Each structure stands twice: as C-alpha cells, then as structure tokens.
Amino acid sequence: MSLISRICSASNMRKKVAGSRTRLFRVALAWCGDQMLADDLVQETMGLALQKIHQLRDPERLNAWLYSILNNCWKQHLRRYRPHEDLDDERASEEPGPEINVGQMEVVARVRCAVAELPVEQRRVLALVDLEGSTYGEVAEILEIPIGTVMSRLHRARKSLFALLDNSSQESPQQTAALRRVK
Amino acid sequence: MKDNYGLDELTLNAYVDGQLEPELERRVLNAMDTDRDIREQVCQLRRAKDWMRTGYGDAQPTEQPMPACKKHYSRLQTGIAASFMALAIGMGGGLLGYICAERETGTQMAAGSLGHENPHKVLLHLGDARPEHFQAVLDYAEDFLEEHRERDVQVEVIANSGGINLMRSGGSTFESRVRELSDKYSNLQFVACMNALRNLRKEGIEPVMINDVHTGTTAVDHIVKRLQEGWTYRKVDNLSDI
C-alpha cells in the first residue's frame, strides 16, 4: 500500500472511530446503566482503539472490533469496582422487580430500569442485538461465547424484559416473579 | 420447548432479529398465519425490541474531545506529519518552478532559460474553450515543431475544463487541423483531461474526442508528471503567454 493510501486509510479510520461514539455510548449505557460511566467507558474504548488501530486488518470489521474493546473495558471495570457481582445468568430474580416502583415513570426511564434489572450477561447480548443490530455471529465473536449461548441469553433477556415492562404484569407483581423464575 | 410447528422460542427470537434462513423464515410466517400463540409470542418479542430502541435510541454521550493517541498511533501521526512536510516541500518546489516558468514569454519558454527545463519538451495547457487560444496553441506548436524538425523535440497539448470541447469530435472547428497536425508530426500529442470528460458525462453528455486525442489521465497528474520529467510547461490563459 502506498504511503498516501496508508495516510488516507488511517485518517479515514480515525474519523470512523470518532463517528462511532454515540452508538458505543448507547450500548455502554444499556450495559452499565450509568451515563457518566458509559461516557468513561466509551472514551476509554476510543482511546484504546486509536492506539491499536494498526492491529485492525479488516476495516469492514471496525464495529465488531470496537465493541470487543468496549466489552473488555466494561469487564475490567466490573472486576475493579464490583468484584463480587455475580456475572452469571443465574442472578436471583425473586426480589421485587422495578414494576412495583416505576409505574408512573416515562417509558424511557422504565425501560432503563428494567434493563438494569437484567443480569449483566443478558444486558450485553440484548444491547448488541437490539441497539447495534449485530448478528448473532458478531455478538458471539465480540463477547467470545458460543452462538447458542447468545440465543439463549437473548431469549431470557427479552422474556424478562417483557415480564417487567408489560402493562398487564404491573397489575400482578407476583405473577411477574413467577414468570421470571421460569428461566 | 417446541410448538406444533416445530418452532421453539429461540427460533422465534431469531425470526424477529432477521437471523433465519429463508426456508425457516417461511415456516414461521406460515405458522403465524394459523397459530395465534405464535403470533402473540412474535408480537411480544418485537415489543421487547422496540422497548430497547425507545429506551436508548435517543441517548447522547457527553461531548468530549477525541482521546489523545499514544504509542503506535503517535508514530503514525509523526509519519503522517513528516509525509505532509515532504509533500509540502515538494509542492512548494513545484509551484516555484511553475511560477518561474510562468514569467517566461513567447518562444523563450521553449528555449528553456531555466536550467532544469528541457527546452525540447514542451507541454501546453489549455483550460478554457476560447477558440483563439486553441488557435494560438496550435500555431505555436506547429511553428515550434517545424523550426526544430531536425531535433528530437516533443510537444504535448493538454486540455481540461472547457478546453476539452475544442478537442471533441464533431463539435470542434479545429478537428481537421488537429488531425492534420497529428498526422504530420508524430512528436505532437493531444491529451484531454479525464476528470473534465467525467464531468461532461455527469451532465449527460457523452463526449466523443477526436481520434488523435488521448484521454487516459487527468490534467493535474499529467502536468505533475511532465514537470517531474523536466518538461517546459506553459499554461495558455491568454495570448500574451504564447
């Protein structure tokens, strides 16, 4: 590749990284539930991406690569600050869900509360598929898990989300808890 | 758990996410036509998807500057800066040469008073559609070639912008003259800028050039190339240049 091409390519990639901030932020926010932390995670992700941009061999895979970095930043953060949090899917769900307290909230706030109730690993998959539009294969690669796990986590996440947010379930918290135990 | 149609909940999720093969997708669609439970499940999954987009679709990050680059990228930046500096020096040199060349007049331009210009290789640049300019260029080229018939000289006429219209077949009053000169002097070439041709095509005009006109390069590329090779260059903006 000529020098000019390399310069143009590097400049182009930098622009693409810069243009990914909002999308990264939305996924980060869904993962962590905290705006400031999401901002920090995205900033850290972009810094690392710019440092390691030379390692990205296929520019078409920029998005998946960025989300892999974001995922690593998020995992590091959890290890550092929440070392005892159970990252497994088997998070206890018997405690009252947000449906009891968020009846008057706007939809956005209710959704964010409900997503925050999901186990971390479900949130990861849900955000990548529903916000970023990643394919199951891409999610499996980004999170380094089998596609089957992606599908099962996604299914459980949506089922829980529906149970938490569906208006009819708000009328009967006990029923919701029962639904959530099904997983 | 699978239903009567052999479709489990994971498959329905995959359907909602557009991840199914066409055949399986058709099965889901057929099942939805007849099975109310499946329709209901798909509807719930879509609602869950919509909730996610509603919950986060408008979230905006705090405006922050791009993070500073370190390590490899900083080296790349240094390389880029150095490259641009080298480029700037090169372009500056080229521009200086061009300005110097511009100050020469008449046939002196081909006589090559500047040491690095080859007086026997002359590039004439036509950037407008004024017939008197092209007439003057052709006259000059013919005089020069005739005068140096015994020598190994070369003349090129490159046209861009409106200038290419004077090299179009069927539309130029100079067509026969161009052909005649091309036949007579094998060391005379006519070149039309590729970008200018592309611009005409964008306007819906398919330009047909006179047979002897070359079209494989842009004016800028060609001029830079010839300057690097030491040719004498003259842009023909007005008759006093000739």
GROMACS .gro file of N, CA and C in nm, chain B residues 74-233:
model
  480
  257SER      N    1   0.075   0.740   1.768
  257SER     CA    2   0.150   0.863   1.767
  257SER      C    3   0.264   0.856   1.665
  258ARG      N    4   0.318   0.733   1.649
  258ARG     CA    5   0.422   0.718   1.548
  258ARG      C    6   0.363   0.738   1.409
  259LEU      N    7   0.244   0.687   1.392
  259LEU     CA    8   0.179   0.705   1.264
  259LEU      C    9   0.155   0.853   1.236
  260GLN      N   10   0.113   0.924   1.342
  260GLN     CA   11   0.089   1.067   1.326
  260GLN      C   12   0.218   1.138   1.285
  261THR      N   13   0.329   1.100   1.353
  261THR     CA   14   0.456   1.160   1.320
  261THR      C   15   0.490   1.134   1.173
  262GLY      N   16   0.465   1.009   1.134
  262GLY     CA   17   0.491   0.973   0.995
  262GLY      C   18   0.407   1.056   0.900
  263ILE      N   19   0.282   1.071   0.937
  263ILE     CA   20   0.192   1.149   0.852
  263ILE      C   21   0.241   1.294   0.843
  264ALA      N   22   0.279   1.350   0.960
  264ALA     CA   23   0.326   1.488   0.961
  264ALA      C   24   0.449   1.502   0.873
  265ALA      N   25   0.542   1.405   0.886
  265ALA     CA   26   0.664   1.411   0.806
  265ALA      C   27   0.630   1.400   0.658
  266SER      N   28   0.534   1.312   0.628
  266SER     CA   29   0.497   1.294   0.488
  266SER      C   30   0.439   1.422   0.430
  267PHE      N   31   0.353   1.485   0.510
  267PHE     CA   32   0.293   1.610   0.463
  267PHE      C   33   0.397   1.719   0.445
  268MET      N   34   0.497   1.719   0.537
  268MET     CA   35   0.602   1.820   0.525
  268MET      C   36   0.679   1.799   0.395
  269ALA      N   37   0.710   1.669   0.370
  269ALA     CA   38   0.783   1.638   0.247
  269ALA      C   39   0.698   1.676   0.126
  270LEU      N   40   0.571   1.646   0.136
  270LEU     CA   41   0.479   1.679   0.027
  270LEU      C   42   0.475   1.830   0.005
  271ALA      N   43   0.467   1.904   0.118
  271ALA     CA   44   0.460   2.049   0.109
  271ALA      C   45   0.587   2.105   0.045
  272ILE      N   46   0.703   2.049   0.084
  272ILE     CA   47   0.829   2.096   0.026
  272ILE      C   48   0.829   2.068  -0.124
  273GLY      N   49   0.785   1.947  -0.158
  273GLY     CA   50   0.781   1.909  -0.300
  273GLY      C   51   0.689   1.999  -0.380
  274MET      N   52   0.571   2.021  -0.322
  274MET     CA   53   0.473   2.105  -0.393
  274MET      C   54   0.522   2.249  -0.403
  275GLY      N   55   0.586   2.294  -0.293
  275GLY     CA   56   0.641   2.430  -0.294
  275GLY      C   57   0.743   2.446  -0.404
  276GLY      N   58   0.829   2.344  -0.415
  276GLY     CA   59   0.931   2.347  -0.521
  276GLY      C   60   0.866   2.350  -0.658
  277GLY      N   61   0.763   2.264  -0.670
  277GLY     CA   62   0.693   2.256  -0.799
  277GLY      C   63   0.627   2.388  -0.833
  278LEU      N   64   0.566   2.449  -0.731
  278LEU     CA   65   0.497   2.576  -0.751
  278LEU      C   66   0.597   2.685  -0.791
  279LEU      N   67   0.712   2.683  -0.722
  279LEU     CA   68   0.816   2.781  -0.753
  279LEU      C   69   0.859   2.766  -0.899
  280GLY      N   70   0.878   2.640  -0.937
  280GLY     CA   71   0.918   2.613  -1.075
  280GLY      C   72   0.811   2.661  -1.172
  281TYR      N   73   0.688   2.638  -1.132
  281TYR     CA   74   0.577   2.679  -1.218
  281TYR      C   75   0.572   2.830  -1.233
  282ILE      N   76   0.589   2.902  -1.118
  282ILE     CA   77   0.584   3.048  -1.122
  282ILE      C   78   0.697   3.102  -1.208
  283CYS      N   79   0.813   3.041  -1.190
  283CYS     CA   80   0.928   3.084  -1.271
  283CYS      C   81   0.898   3.062  -1.419
  284ALA      N   82   0.840   2.947  -1.447
  284ALA     CA   83   0.810   2.916  -1.587
  284ALA      C   84   0.708   3.014  -1.643
  285GLU      N   85   0.612   3.052  -1.557
  285GLU     CA   86   0.508   3.145  -1.600
  285GLU      C   87   0.565   3.279  -1.643
  286ARG      N   88   0.677   3.317  -1.584
  286ARG     CA   89   0.732   3.450  -1.612
  286ARG      C   90   0.800   3.458  -1.748
  287GLU      N   91   0.828   3.343  -1.803
  287GLU     CA   92   0.889   3.345  -1.936
  287GLU      C   93   0.783   3.374  -2.040
  288THR      N   94   0.820   3.430  -2.150
  288THR     CA   95   0.722   3.465  -2.252
  288THR      C   96   0.761   3.408  -2.388
  289GLY      N   97   0.658   3.403  -2.474
  289GLY     CA   98   0.677   3.368  -2.613
  289GLY      C   99   0.754   3.241  -2.634
  290THR      N  100   0.827   3.237  -2.739
  290THR     CA  101   0.902   3.116  -2.771
  290THR      C  102   1.017   3.094  -2.676
  291GLN      N  103   1.046   3.197  -2.594
  291GLN     CA  104   1.152   3.180  -2.495
  291GLN      C  105   1.119   3.065  -2.400
  292MET      N  106   0.989   3.042  -2.382
  292MET     CA  107   0.954   2.935  -2.288
  292MET      C  108   1.010   2.803  -2.334
  293ALA      N  109   1.012   2.785  -2.462
  293ALA     CA  110   1.066   2.659  -2.512
  293ALA      C  111   1.216   2.661  -2.524
  294ALA      N  112   1.272   2.779  -2.522
  294ALA     CA  113   1.417   2.789  -2.530
  294ALA      C  114   1.480   2.747  -2.399
  295GLY      N  115   1.400   2.748  -2.292
  295GLY     CA  116   1.446   2.691  -2.166
  295GLY      C  117   1.552   2.771  -2.096
  296SER      N  118   1.520   2.893  -2.057
  296SER     CA  119   1.617   2.972  -1.983
  296SER      C  120   1.640   2.917  -1.844
  297LEU      N  121   1.541   2.844  -1.789
  297LEU     CA  122   1.564   2.780  -1.660
  297LEU      C  123   1.644   2.653  -1.683
  298GLY      N  124   1.745   2.637  -1.600
  298GLY     CA  125   1.838   2.527  -1.620
  298GLY      C  126   1.774   2.390  -1.619
  299HIS      N  127   1.670   2.368  -1.533
  299HIS     CA  128   1.616   2.233  -1.518
  299HIS      C  129   1.510   2.200  -1.621
  300GLU      N  130   1.473   2.298  -1.702
  300GLU     CA  131   1.369   2.270  -1.801
  300GLU      C  132   1.431   2.226  -1.932
  301ASN      N  133   1.374   2.122  -1.985
  301ASN     CA  134   1.420   2.075  -2.114
  301ASN      C  135   1.350   2.156  -2.223
  302PRO      N  136   1.425   2.236  -2.299
  302PRO     CA  137   1.363   2.325  -2.398
  302PRO      C  138   1.303   2.250  -2.516
  303HIS      N  139   1.336   2.122  -2.524
  303HIS     CA  140   1.287   2.046  -2.639
  303HIS      C  141   1.163   1.963  -2.608
  304LYS      N  142   1.122   1.974  -2.484
  304LYS     CA  143   0.998   1.903  -2.446
  304LYS      C  144   0.904   2.007  -2.387
  305VAL      N  145   0.795   2.031  -2.456
  305VAL     CA  146   0.707   2.142  -2.420
  305VAL      C  147   0.564   2.092  -2.395
  306LEU      N  148   0.511   2.132  -2.283
  306LEU     CA  149   0.373   2.096  -2.251
  306LEU      C  150   0.289   2.223  -2.250
  307LEU      N  151   0.188   2.228  -2.333
  307LEU     CA  152   0.100   2.344  -2.340
  307LEU      C  153  -0.035   2.310  -2.279
  308HIS      N  154  -0.080   2.394  -2.190
  308HIS     CA  155  -0.201   2.364  -2.114
  308HIS      C  156  -0.312   2.461  -2.151
  309LEU      N  157  -0.423   2.404  -2.197
  309LEU     CA  158  -0.537   2.486  -2.236
  309LEU      C  159  -0.653   2.457  -2.140
  310GLY      N  160  -0.697   2.562  -2.069
  310GLY     CA  161  -0.801   2.541  -1.967
  310GLY      C  162  -0.932   2.610  -1.997
  311ASP      N  163  -0.948   2.662  -2.118
  311ASP     CA  164  -1.075   2.727  -2.150
  311ASP      C  165  -1.115   2.695  -2.293
  312ALA      N  166  -1.235   2.736  -2.328
  312ALA     CA  167  -1.289   2.699  -2.459
  312ALA      C  168  -1.279   2.812  -2.560
  313ARG      N  169  -1.188   2.905  -2.535
  313ARG     CA  170  -1.178   3.017  -2.629
  313ARG      C  171  -1.102   2.972  -2.754
  314PRO      N  172  -1.167   2.978  -2.869
  314PRO     CA  173  -1.106   2.926  -2.994
  314PRO      C  174  -0.973   2.995  -3.026
  315GLU      N  175  -0.965   3.126  -2.995
  315GLU     CA  176  -0.841   3.197  -3.029
  315GLU      C  177  -0.723   3.142  -2.949
  316HIS      N  178  -0.751   3.092  -2.829
  316HIS     CA  179  -0.643   3.031  -2.750
  316HIS      C  180  -0.595   2.901  -2.814
  317PHE      N  181  -0.692   2.822  -2.854
  317PHE     CA  182  -0.653   2.694  -2.915
  317PHE      C  183  -0.583   2.717  -3.048
  318GLN      N  184  -0.634   2.816  -3.121
  318GLN     CA  185  -0.571   2.852  -3.249
  318GLN      C  186  -0.425   2.890  -3.226
  319ALA      N  187  -0.402   2.972  -3.123
  319ALA     CA  188  -0.267   3.017  -3.093
  319ALA      C  189  -0.179   2.900  -3.051
  320VAL      N  190  -0.236   2.811  -2.973
  320VAL     CA  191  -0.160   2.695  -2.927
  320VAL      C  192  -0.119   2.609  -3.047
  321LEU      N  193  -0.213   2.585  -3.133
  321LEU     CA  194  -0.184   2.501  -3.249
  321LEU      C  195  -0.079   2.567  -3.339
  322ASP      N  196  -0.093   2.697  -3.356
  322ASP     CA  197   0.004   2.770  -3.439
  322ASP      C  198   0.143   2.761  -3.378
  323TYR      N  199   0.144   2.782  -3.245
  323TYR     CA  200   0.273   2.778  -3.177
  323TYR      C  201   0.337   2.639  -3.191
  324ALA      N  202   0.255   2.536  -3.165
  324ALA     CA  203   0.307   2.400  -3.171
  324ALA      C  204   0.362   2.369  -3.310
  325GLU      N  205   0.289   2.411  -3.412
  325GLU     CA  206   0.333   2.383  -3.548
  325GLU      C  207   0.463   2.456  -3.581
  326ASP      N  208   0.468   2.584  -3.542
  326ASP     CA  209   0.590   2.662  -3.567
  326ASP      C  210   0.710   2.599  -3.497
  327PHE      N  211   0.686   2.561  -3.371
  327PHE     CA  212   0.796   2.505  -3.291
  327PHE      C  213   0.846   2.374  -3.352
  328LEU      N  214   0.754   2.290  -3.390
  328LEU     CA  215   0.792   2.159  -3.445
  328LEU      C  216   0.860   2.175  -3.581
  329GLU      N  217   0.810   2.271  -3.656
  329GLU     CA  218   0.870   2.294  -3.787
  329GLU      C  219   1.012   2.346  -3.773
  330GLU      N  220   1.025   2.439  -3.677
  330GLU     CA  221   1.155   2.502  -3.653
  330GLU      C  222   1.259   2.402  -3.604
  331HIS      N  223   1.212   2.304  -3.526
  331HIS     CA  224   1.306   2.206  -3.469
  331HIS      C  225   1.290   2.068  -3.533
  332ARG      N  226   1.259   2.070  -3.659
  332ARG     CA  227   1.232   1.944  -3.730
  332ARG      C  228   1.349   1.847  -3.721
  333GLU      N  229   1.468   1.901  -3.722
  333GLU     CA  230   1.586   1.814  -3.722
  333GLU      C  231   1.622   1.765  -3.583
  334ARG      N  232   1.559   1.818  -3.483
  334ARG     CA  233   1.594   1.782  -3.346
  334ARG      C  234   1.491   1.686  -3.286
  335ASP      N  235   1.532   1.628  -3.178
  335ASP     CA  236   1.442   1.536  -3.107
  335ASP      C  237   1.356   1.616  -3.010
  336VAL      N  238   1.251   1.677  -3.060
  336VAL     CA  239   1.165   1.758  -2.973
  336VAL      C  240   1.029   1.690  -2.955
  337GLN      N  241   0.960   1.730  -2.850
  337GLN     CA  242   0.825   1.678  -2.825
  337GLN      C  243   0.735   1.790  -2.776
  338VAL      N  244   0.614   1.789  -2.824
  338VAL     CA  245   0.516   1.888  -2.778
  338VAL      C  246   0.387   1.814  -2.741
  339GLU      N  247   0.333   1.854  -2.629
  339GLU     CA  248   0.203   1.800  -2.590
  339GLU      C  249   0.108   1.915  -2.560
  340VAL      N  250  -0.015   1.897  -2.600
  340VAL     CA  251  -0.118   1.995  -2.568
  340VAL      C  252  -0.220   1.926  -2.478
  341ILE      N  253  -0.231   1.974  -2.357
  341ILE     CA  254  -0.328   1.912  -2.266
  341ILE      C  255  -0.441   2.010  -2.239
  342ALA      N  256  -0.562   1.958  -2.248
  342ALA     CA  257  -0.680   2.044  -2.227
  342ALA      C  258  -0.762   1.991  -2.111
  343ASN      N  259  -0.809   2.083  -2.030
  343ASN     CA  260  -0.905   2.044  -1.927
  343ASN      C  261  -1.015   2.149  -1.924
  344SER      N  262  -1.108   2.132  -1.831
  344SER     CA  263  -1.220   2.223  -1.817
  344SER      C  264  -1.286   2.244  -1.955
  345GLY      N  265  -1.314   2.370  -1.990
  345GLY     CA  266  -1.380   2.397  -2.118
  345GLY      C  267  -1.292   2.366  -2.237
  346GLY      N  268  -1.162   2.358  -2.212
  346GLY     CA  269  -1.068   2.334  -2.321
  346GLY      C  270  -1.091   2.203  -2.395
  347ILE      N  271  -1.149   2.106  -2.325
  347ILE     CA  272  -1.168   1.976  -2.392
  347ILE      C  273  -1.271   1.984  -2.504
  348ASN      N  274  -1.358   2.085  -2.497
  348ASN     CA  275  -1.458   2.097  -2.603
  348ASN      C  276  -1.394   2.122  -2.739
  349LEU      N  277  -1.275   2.183  -2.735
  349LEU     CA  278  -1.206   2.211  -2.862
  349LEU      C  279  -1.141   2.086  -2.918
  350MET      N  280  -1.141   1.979  -2.838
  350MET     CA  281  -1.083   1.853  -2.887
  350MET      C  282  -1.190   1.748  -2.913
  351ARG      N  283  -1.316   1.791  -2.905
  351ARG     CA  284  -1.424   1.694  -2.928
  351ARG      C  285  -1.453   1.677  -3.076
  352SER      N  286  -1.481   1.552  -3.111
  352SER     CA  287  -1.513   1.523  -3.250
  352SER      C  288  -1.654   1.570  -3.282
  353GLY      N  289  -1.667   1.631  -3.397
  353GLY     CA  290  -1.799   1.675  -3.441
  353GLY      C  291  -1.838   1.811  -3.389
  354GLY      N  292  -1.777   1.856  -3.280
  354GLY     CA  293  -1.818   1.983  -3.224
  354GLY      C  294  -1.710   2.089  -3.233
  355SER      N  295  -1.592   2.052  -3.277
  355SER     CA  296  -1.481   2.146  -3.279
  355SER      C  297  -1.448   2.188  -3.421
  356THR      N  298  -1.427   2.316  -3.436
  356THR     CA  299  -1.387   2.366  -3.568
  356THR      C  300  -1.241   2.332  -3.597
  357PHE      N  301  -1.174   2.280  -3.496
  357PHE     CA  302  -1.032   2.251  -3.513
  357PHE      C  303  -1.005   2.103  -3.542
  358GLU      N  304  -1.110   2.027  -3.562
  358GLU     CA  305  -1.093   1.883  -3.576
  358GLU      C  306  -0.996   1.846  -3.689
  359SER      N  307  -1.018   1.908  -3.803
  359SER     CA  308  -0.932   1.873  -3.917
  359SER      C  309  -0.789   1.919  -3.894
  360ARG      N  310  -0.775   2.033  -3.827
  360ARG     CA  311  -0.639   2.085  -3.801
  360ARG      C  312  -0.565   1.992  -3.704
  361VAL      N  313  -0.638   1.947  -3.602
  361VAL     CA  314  -0.575   1.857  -3.505
  361VAL      C  315  -0.531   1.729  -3.574
  362ARG      N  316  -0.617   1.676  -3.657
  362ARG     CA  317  -0.584   1.550  -3.727
  362ARG      C  318  -0.466   1.571  -3.821
  363GLU      N  319  -0.470   1.682  -3.888
  363GLU     CA  320  -0.362   1.712  -3.984
  363GLU      C  321  -0.227   1.723  -3.913
  364LEU      N  322  -0.227   1.795  -3.800
  364LEU     CA  323  -0.101   1.811  -3.725
  364LEU      C  324  -0.054   1.678  -3.668
  365SER      N  325  -0.149   1.600  -3.619
  365SER     CA  326  -0.113   1.469  -3.561
  365SER      C  327  -0.053   1.378  -3.668
  366ASP      N  328  -0.109   1.384  -3.788
  366ASP     CA  329  -0.055   1.302  -3.896
  366ASP      C  330   0.084   1.348  -3.937
  367LYS      N  331   0.098   1.478  -3.933
  367LYS     CA  332   0.224   1.536  -3.983
  367LYS      C  333   0.338   1.520  -3.884
  368TYR      N  334   0.306   1.535  -3.754
  368TYR     CA  335   0.411   1.531  -3.651
  368TYR      C  336   0.383   1.417  -3.552
  369SER      N  337   0.465   1.318  -3.559
  369SER     CA  338   0.447   1.206  -3.466
  369SER      C  339   0.488   1.246  -3.324
  370ASN      N  340   0.562   1.355  -3.313
  370ASN     CA  341   0.607   1.401  -3.180
  370ASN      C  342   0.514   1.508  -3.121
  371LEU      N  343   0.394   1.515  -3.173
  371LEU     CA  344   0.292   1.604  -3.117
  371LEU      C  345   0.176   1.520  -3.064
  372GLN      N  346   0.142   1.543  -2.938
  372GLN     CA  347   0.032   1.467  -2.876
  372GLN      C  348  -0.074   1.561  -2.822
  373PHE      N  349  -0.198   1.517  -2.830
  373PHE     CA  350  -0.308   1.592  -2.768
  373PHE      C  351  -0.367   1.506  -2.657
  374VAL      N  352  -0.388   1.569  -2.543
  374VAL     CA  353  -0.440   1.495  -2.427
  374VAL      C  354  -0.559   1.571  -2.369
  375ALA      N  355  -0.668   1.499  -2.343
  375ALA     CA  356  -0.786   1.560  -2.278
  375ALA      C  357  -0.797   1.505  -2.136
  376CYS      N  358  -0.826   1.595  -2.044
  376CYS     CA  359  -0.832   1.558  -1.903
  376CYS      C  360  -0.949   1.462  -1.875
  377MET      N  361  -0.916   1.355  -1.806
  377MET     CA  362  -1.016   1.253  -1.774
  377MET      C  363  -1.125   1.308  -1.681
  378ASN      N  364  -1.085   1.392  -1.588
  378ASN     CA  365  -1.185   1.448  -1.495
  378ASN      C  366  -1.286   1.536  -1.568
  379ALA      N  367  -1.234   1.615  -1.664
  379ALA     CA  368  -1.324   1.704  -1.739
  379ALA      C  369  -1.423   1.621  -1.821
  380LEU      N  370  -1.374   1.509  -1.874
  380LEU     CA  371  -1.463   1.420  -1.950
  380LEU      C  372  -1.570   1.361  -1.858
  381ARG      N  373  -1.525   1.324  -1.739
  381ARG     CA  374  -1.619   1.266  -1.642
  381ARG      C  375  -1.727   1.369  -1.605
  382ASN      N  376  -1.683   1.493  -1.590
  382ASN     CA  377  -1.781   1.597  -1.556
  382ASN      C  378  -1.885   1.615  -1.666
  383LEU      N  379  -1.840   1.605  -1.790
  383LEU     CA  380  -1.936   1.614  -1.901
  383LEU      C  381  -2.036   1.500  -1.896
  384ARG      N  382  -1.985   1.381  -1.863
  384ARG     CA  383  -2.074   1.264  -1.856
  384ARG      C  384  -2.177   1.282  -1.746
  385LYS      N  385  -2.133   1.343  -1.634
  385LYS     CA  386  -2.227   1.369  -1.525
  385LYS      C  387  -2.340   1.461  -1.571
  386GLU      N  388  -2.308   1.546  -1.665
  386GLU     CA  389  -2.411   1.637  -1.717
  386GLU      C  390  -2.494   1.571  -1.826
  387GLY      N  391  -2.469   1.444  -1.850
  387GLY     CA  392  -2.545   1.371  -1.950
  387GLY      C  393  -2.490   1.381  -2.090
  388ILE      N  394  -2.370   1.436  -2.103
  388ILE     CA  395  -2.308   1.449  -2.237
  388ILE      C  396  -2.201   1.341  -2.252
  389GLU      N  397  -2.211   1.262  -2.355
  389GLU     CA  398  -2.109   1.161  -2.380
  389GLU      C  399  -2.010   1.218  -2.481
  390PRO      N  400  -1.895   1.264  -2.434
  390PRO     CA  401  -1.804   1.330  -2.527
  390PRO      C  402  -1.731   1.231  -2.618
  391VAL      N  403  -1.733   1.261  -2.744
  391VAL     CA  404  -1.655   1.181  -2.840
  391VAL      C  405  -1.537   1.266  -2.883
  392MET      N  406  -1.418   1.218  -2.853
  392MET     CA  407  -1.300   1.300  -2.879
  392MET      C  408  -1.245   1.271  -3.019
  393ILE      N  409  -1.173   1.366  -3.072
  393ILE     CA  410  -1.105   1.348  -3.200
  393ILE      C  411  -1.011   1.229  -3.184
  394ASN      N  412  -1.001   1.148  -3.287
  394ASN     CA  413  -0.927   1.022  -3.280
  394ASN      C  414  -0.788   1.033  -3.218
  395ASP      N  415  -0.720   1.141  -3.249
  395ASP     CA  416  -0.581   1.151  -3.207
  395ASP      C  417  -0.563   1.205  -3.066
  396VAL      N  418  -0.671   1.224  -2.996
  396VAL     CA  419  -0.663   1.280  -2.860
  396VAL      C  420  -0.660   1.167  -2.758
  397HIS      N  421  -0.561   1.173  -2.670
  397HIS     CA  422  -0.551   1.071  -2.563
  397HIS      C  423  -0.636   1.115  -2.444
  398THR      N  424  -0.690   1.016  -2.373
  398THR     CA  425  -0.782   1.051  -2.265
  398THR      C  426  -0.758   0.972  -2.135
  399GLY      N  427  -0.646   0.913  -2.123
  399GLY     CA  428  -0.628   0.822  -2.009
  399GLY      C  429  -0.577   0.882  -1.879
  400THR      N  430  -0.569   1.014  -1.868
  400THR     CA  431  -0.510   1.071  -1.747
  400THR      C  432  -0.580   1.203  -1.712
  401THR      N  433  -0.557   1.248  -1.591
  401THR     CA  434  -0.611   1.379  -1.554
  401THR      C  435  -0.507   1.486  -1.586
  402ALA      N  436  -0.553   1.607  -1.602
  402ALA     CA  437  -0.461   1.716  -1.636
  402ALA      C  438  -0.357   1.735  -1.526
  403VAL      N  439  -0.403   1.734  -1.403
  403VAL     CA  440  -0.311   1.757  -1.291
  403VAL      C  441  -0.203   1.649  -1.288
  404ASP      N  442  -0.245   1.524  -1.296
  404ASP     CA  443  -0.147   1.414  -1.293
  404ASP      C  444  -0.046   1.427  -1.406
  405HIS      N  445  -0.099   1.460  -1.523
  405HIS     CA  446  -0.011   1.465  -1.639
  405HIS      C  447   0.088   1.581  -1.629
  406ILE      N  448   0.038   1.695  -1.583
  406ILE     CA  449   0.127   1.811  -1.571
  406ILE      C  450   0.236   1.785  -1.467
  407VAL      N  451   0.194   1.729  -1.353
  407VAL     CA  452   0.293   1.699  -1.248
  407VAL      C  453   0.397   1.601  -1.301
  408LYS      N  454   0.349   1.501  -1.372
  408LYS     CA  455   0.441   1.401  -1.427
  408LYS      C  456   0.543   1.467  -1.521
  409ARG      N  457   0.493   1.550  -1.609
  409ARG     CA  458   0.583   1.614  -1.705
  409ARG      C  459   0.678   1.712  -1.637
  410LEU      N  460   0.630   1.782  -1.537
  410LEU     CA  461   0.719   1.873  -1.464
  410LEU      C  462   0.831   1.794  -1.397
  411GLN      N  463   0.794   1.680  -1.341
  411GLN     CA  464   0.895   1.596  -1.276
  411GLN      C  465   0.998   1.545  -1.377
  412GLU      N  466   0.952   1.529  -1.500
  412GLU     CA  467   1.043   1.479  -1.604
  412GLU      C  468   1.124   1.593  -1.668
  413GLY      N  469   1.097   1.714  -1.621
  413GLY     CA  470   1.177   1.826  -1.668
  413GLY      C  471   1.122   1.897  -1.791
  414TRP      N  472   0.999   1.871  -1.825
  414TRP     CA  473   0.942   1.937  -1.943
  414TRP      C  474   0.921   2.086  -1.915
  415THR      N  475   0.920   2.161  -2.020
  415THR     CA  476   0.884   2.302  -2.010
  415THR      C  477   0.732   2.313  -2.018
  416TYR      N  478   0.676   2.382  -1.920
  416TYR     CA  479   0.530   2.388  -1.908
  416TYR      C  480   0.481   2.530  -1.927
   0.00000   0.00000   0.00000
